[in-house]
Amino acid sequence: MTFYRPSKKSEYVHIDSLFGEAGKNVIDWDLIESQFRHLMKVAASVREGAISSSTLLKRLRSGSHKNSTYTAFREVGRVIRTVQLLRYLSDAPLRRRVTAATNKVESFNRFSQRVGFGNQGVLADNDPIEQEKAMKFNALLTNTAFFTTPWTSRRSSASSWRRTGTSTRRTWPTSRRT
């Protein structure tokens, strides 16, 4: 990840190498200031629902490098990303929370791939609507398996306890009664 300096003269004792070469990767505060009114209008429009975020991204993407609003948003994004990366590096509890959340998501995705069916998860259709359907069906199937497993385990555990008269935590029946 690229860290951005607040000014060309900024230097840091222990972490200067994260920012790359001195004088490079500098935030253009003048651009943000000159476009601030436009940035706030766009943000207010998205918040009020006057424009969807996907429509906004499509508009900003077309000819984006010449679009000063796009360039200002990019600079604001660089500021936010640099601040968040610095917080992440300096805050051990935050790193633990991020790691825990990432592990949960990765576990869910691995489980989803195992549960998935058809062509080993490869989307064979070029139609975005069909691709979205396949992904949503797989997510539905994964969630169904994920949420019914504890329920069925609990039911089988309770019926096992009734059959043997003992707790399943202490003993697990190895054969079925007829």
CSV table of C-alpha atoms in Angstrom, one decimal:
chain,number,residue,atom,x,y,z
A,1,MET,CA,0.0,0.0,0.0
A,2,THR,CA,1.2,3.5,-0.8
A,3,PHE,CA,1.3,6.0,2.1
A,4,TYR,CA,1.0,9.7,1.1
A,5,ARG,CA,2.8,12.6,2.7
A,6,PRO,CA,0.9,15.7,3.9
A,7,SER,CA,3.5,17.9,2.3
A,8,LYS,CA,6.8,17.6,0.3
A,9,LYS,CA,8.8,18.6,3.4
A,10,SER,CA,7.3,16.0,5.7
A,11,GLU,CA,9.8,13.5,7.0
A,12,TYR,CA,9.4,10.9,9.7
A,13,VAL,CA,12.1,9.4,12.0
A,14,HIS,CA,11.0,5.7,12.1
A,15,ILE,CA,8.5,5.3,9.3
A,16,ASP,CA,9.8,7.5,6.5
A,17,SER,CA,10.5,4.5,4.3
A,18,LEU,CA,6.8,3.7,4.2
A,19,PHE,CA,6.1,6.9,2.3
A,20,GLY,CA,8.6,6.2,-0.5
A,21,GLU,CA,11.0,8.7,-1.9
A,22,ALA,CA,11.1,12.2,-0.2
A,23,GLY,CA,9.0,14.7,-2.1
A,24,LYS,CA,6.9,12.0,-3.8
A,25,ASN,CA,3.4,10.7,-2.9
A,26,VAL,CA,2.2,14.1,-1.6
A,27,ILE,CA,-1.4,15.0,-1.1
A,28,ASP,CA,-2.7,17.9,-3.3
A,29,TRP,CA,-4.5,19.9,-0.6
A,30,ASP,CA,-5.1,22.8,-3.0
A,31,LEU,CA,-7.1,20.5,-5.3
A,32,ILE,CA,-9.2,19.3,-2.4
A,33,GLU,CA,-9.8,22.8,-1.3
A,34,SER,CA,-10.8,24.1,-4.8
A,35,GLN,CA,-13.2,21.2,-5.3
A,36,PHE,CA,-14.5,21.0,-1.8
A,37,ARG,CA,-17.9,22.5,-2.7
A,38,HIS,CA,-18.4,20.0,-5.5
A,39,LEU,CA,-17.3,17.1,-3.2
A,40,MET,CA,-19.9,18.2,-0.6
A,41,LYS,CA,-22.7,18.5,-3.2
A,42,VAL,CA,-21.9,15.0,-4.5
A,43,ALA,CA,-21.8,13.5,-0.9
A,44,ALA,CA,-25.1,15.2,0.0
A,45,SER,CA,-26.7,13.9,-3.2
A,46,VAL,CA,-25.7,10.3,-2.4
A,47,ARG,CA,-26.8,10.7,1.2
A,48,GLU,CA,-30.2,12.0,0.2
A,49,GLY,CA,-30.6,9.3,-2.5
A,50,ALA,CA,-30.7,11.8,-5.4
A,51,ILE,CA,-28.0,9.8,-7.1
A,52,SER,CA,-27.0,6.2,-6.5
A,53,SER,CA,-23.3,5.5,-5.7
A,54,SER,CA,-23.1,3.2,-8.7
A,55,THR,CA,-24.3,5.9,-11.0
A,56,LEU,CA,-21.8,8.3,-9.5
A,57,LEU,CA,-19.0,5.8,-10.0
A,58,LYS,CA,-20.0,5.4,-13.7
A,59,ARG,CA,-20.0,9.2,-14.2
A,60,LEU,CA,-16.7,9.7,-12.5
A,61,ARG,CA,-15.1,6.8,-14.3
A,62,SER,CA,-15.7,8.2,-17.8
A,63,GLY,CA,-12.8,10.5,-18.6
A,64,SER,CA,-11.9,10.4,-15.0
A,65,HIS,CA,-8.3,11.7,-15.1
A,66,LYS,CA,-9.5,14.9,-16.8
A,67,ASN,CA,-12.4,15.2,-14.3
A,68,SER,CA,-11.3,17.5,-11.4
A,69,THR,CA,-14.0,16.2,-9.1
A,70,TYR,CA,-12.7,12.6,-9.6
A,71,THR,CA,-9.2,13.8,-9.0
A,72,ALA,CA,-10.2,15.5,-5.8
A,73,PHE,CA,-12.1,12.4,-4.6
A,74,ARG,CA,-9.0,10.4,-5.3
A,75,GLU,CA,-6.9,12.7,-3.2
A,76,VAL,CA,-9.4,12.5,-0.3
A,77,GLY,CA,-9.3,8.7,-0.6
A,78,ARG,CA,-5.5,8.8,-0.4
A,79,VAL,CA,-5.7,10.9,2.8
A,80,ILE,CA,-8.3,8.5,4.4
A,81,ARG,CA,-6.3,5.4,3.3
A,82,THR,CA,-3.0,6.8,4.7
A,83,VAL,CA,-4.7,7.7,8.1
A,84,GLN,CA,-6.3,4.3,8.3
A,85,LEU,CA,-3.1,2.5,7.5
A,86,LEU,CA,-1.2,4.5,10.1
A,87,ARG,CA,-3.9,3.7,12.7
A,88,TYR,CA,-3.7,0.0,11.8
A,89,LEU,CA,0.0,0.0,12.3
A,90,SER,CA,-0.1,1.8,15.6
A,91,ASP,CA,-3.1,0.1,17.2
A,92,ALA,CA,-2.7,-3.6,18.2
A,93,PRO,CA,-6.3,-4.1,19.3
A,94,LEU,CA,-7.5,-2.8,15.9
A,95,ARG,CA,-5.1,-5.2,14.1
A,96,ARG,CA,-6.6,-8.1,16.1
A,97,ARG,CA,-10.2,-7.0,15.3
A,98,VAL,CA,-9.4,-6.7,11.6
A,99,THR,CA,-7.6,-10.1,11.6
A,100,ALA,CA,-10.5,-11.8,13.3
A,101,ALA,CA,-13.1,-10.3,10.9
A,102,THR,CA,-10.9,-11.2,7.9
A,103,ASN,CA,-10.6,-14.8,9.2
A,104,LYS,CA,-14.3,-15.1,9.6
A,105,VAL,CA,-14.9,-13.9,6.0
A,106,GLU,CA,-12.2,-16.2,4.6
A,107,SER,CA,-13.7,-19.1,6.5
A,108,PHE,CA,-17.1,-18.4,5.1
A,109,ASN,CA,-15.8,-18.1,1.6
A,110,ARG,CA,-13.9,-21.4,1.9
A,111,PHE,CA,-17.1,-23.1,3.2
A,112,SER,CA,-19.1,-21.5,0.4
A,113,GLN,CA,-16.7,-22.9,-2.2
A,114,ARG,CA,-17.0,-26.4,-0.6
A,115,VAL,CA,-20.8,-26.2,-0.6
A,116,GLY,CA,-20.9,-24.7,-4.1
A,117,PHE,CA,-22.1,-26.8,-6.9
A,118,GLY,CA,-21.6,-26.9,-10.7
A,119,ASN,CA,-18.4,-26.4,-12.5
A,120,GLN,CA,-16.3,-26.1,-9.3
A,121,GLY,CA,-17.5,-22.5,-8.8
A,122,VAL,CA,-16.4,-21.3,-12.2
A,123,LEU,CA,-19.0,-18.9,-13.7
A,124,ALA,CA,-19.4,-20.2,-17.2
A,125,ASP,CA,-21.9,-17.5,-18.3
A,126,ASN,CA,-20.8,-14.0,-19.5
A,127,ASP,CA,-24.2,-12.5,-18.7
A,128,PRO,CA,-23.8,-10.4,-15.5
A,129,ILE,CA,-27.4,-11.2,-14.4
A,130,GLU,CA,-26.8,-14.9,-14.6
A,131,GLN,CA,-23.5,-14.5,-12.8
A,132,GLU,CA,-25.2,-12.6,-10.0
A,133,LYS,CA,-27.9,-15.3,-9.8
A,134,ALA,CA,-25.3,-18.0,-9.5
A,135,MET,CA,-23.5,-16.2,-6.8
A,136,LYS,CA,-26.7,-15.4,-4.8
A,137,PHE,CA,-27.9,-19.0,-5.1
A,138,ASN,CA,-24.5,-20.2,-3.8
A,139,ALA,CA,-24.7,-17.7,-0.9
A,140,LEU,CA,-28.3,-18.9,-0.2
A,141,LEU,CA,-27.2,-22.5,-0.2
A,142,THR,CA,-24.2,-21.7,2.0
A,143,ASN,CA,-26.3,-19.8,4.5
A,144,THR,CA,-28.9,-22.5,4.6
A,145,ALA,CA,-26.2,-25.1,5.3
A,146,PHE,CA,-24.5,-22.8,7.8
A,147,PHE,CA,-27.7,-22.0,9.8
A,148,THR,CA,-29.3,-25.5,9.7
A,149,THR,CA,-26.3,-27.4,10.8
A,150,PRO,CA,-26.5,-26.3,14.5
A,151,TRP,CA,-30.2,-26.9,14.5
A,152,THR,CA,-29.9,-30.4,13.2
A,153,SER,CA,-26.9,-31.1,15.4
A,154,ARG,CA,-28.9,-30.0,18.4
A,155,ARG,CA,-31.9,-32.2,17.4
A,156,SER,CA,-29.7,-35.3,16.8
A,157,SER,CA,-27.9,-34.6,20.1
A,158,ALA,CA,-31.2,-34.3,22.0
A,159,SER,CA,-32.6,-37.5,20.5
A,160,SER,CA,-29.3,-39.3,21.2
A,161,TRP,CA,-29.6,-38.2,24.9
A,162,ARG,CA,-33.2,-39.5,25.1
A,163,ARG,CA,-32.1,-42.9,23.6
A,164,THR,CA,-29.1,-43.4,25.9
A,165,GLY,CA,-30.3,-41.5,28.9
A,166,THR,CA,-26.9,-39.7,29.2
A,167,SER,CA,-25.6,-36.4,28.1
A,168,THR,CA,-24.0,-36.2,24.6
A,169,ARG,CA,-21.2,-34.1,26.1
A,170,ARG,CA,-20.0,-37.0,28.2
A,171,THR,CA,-20.8,-40.0,25.9
A,172,TRP,CA,-21.8,-40.3,22.3
A,173,PRO,CA,-23.7,-43.4,21.2
A,174,THR,CA,-21.7,-45.5,18.8
A,175,SER,CA,-24.5,-47.6,17.5
A,176,ARG,CA,-28.2,-47.1,16.8
A,177,ARG,CA,-30.9,-48.8,18.8
A,178,THR,CA,-33.5,-50.7,16.8
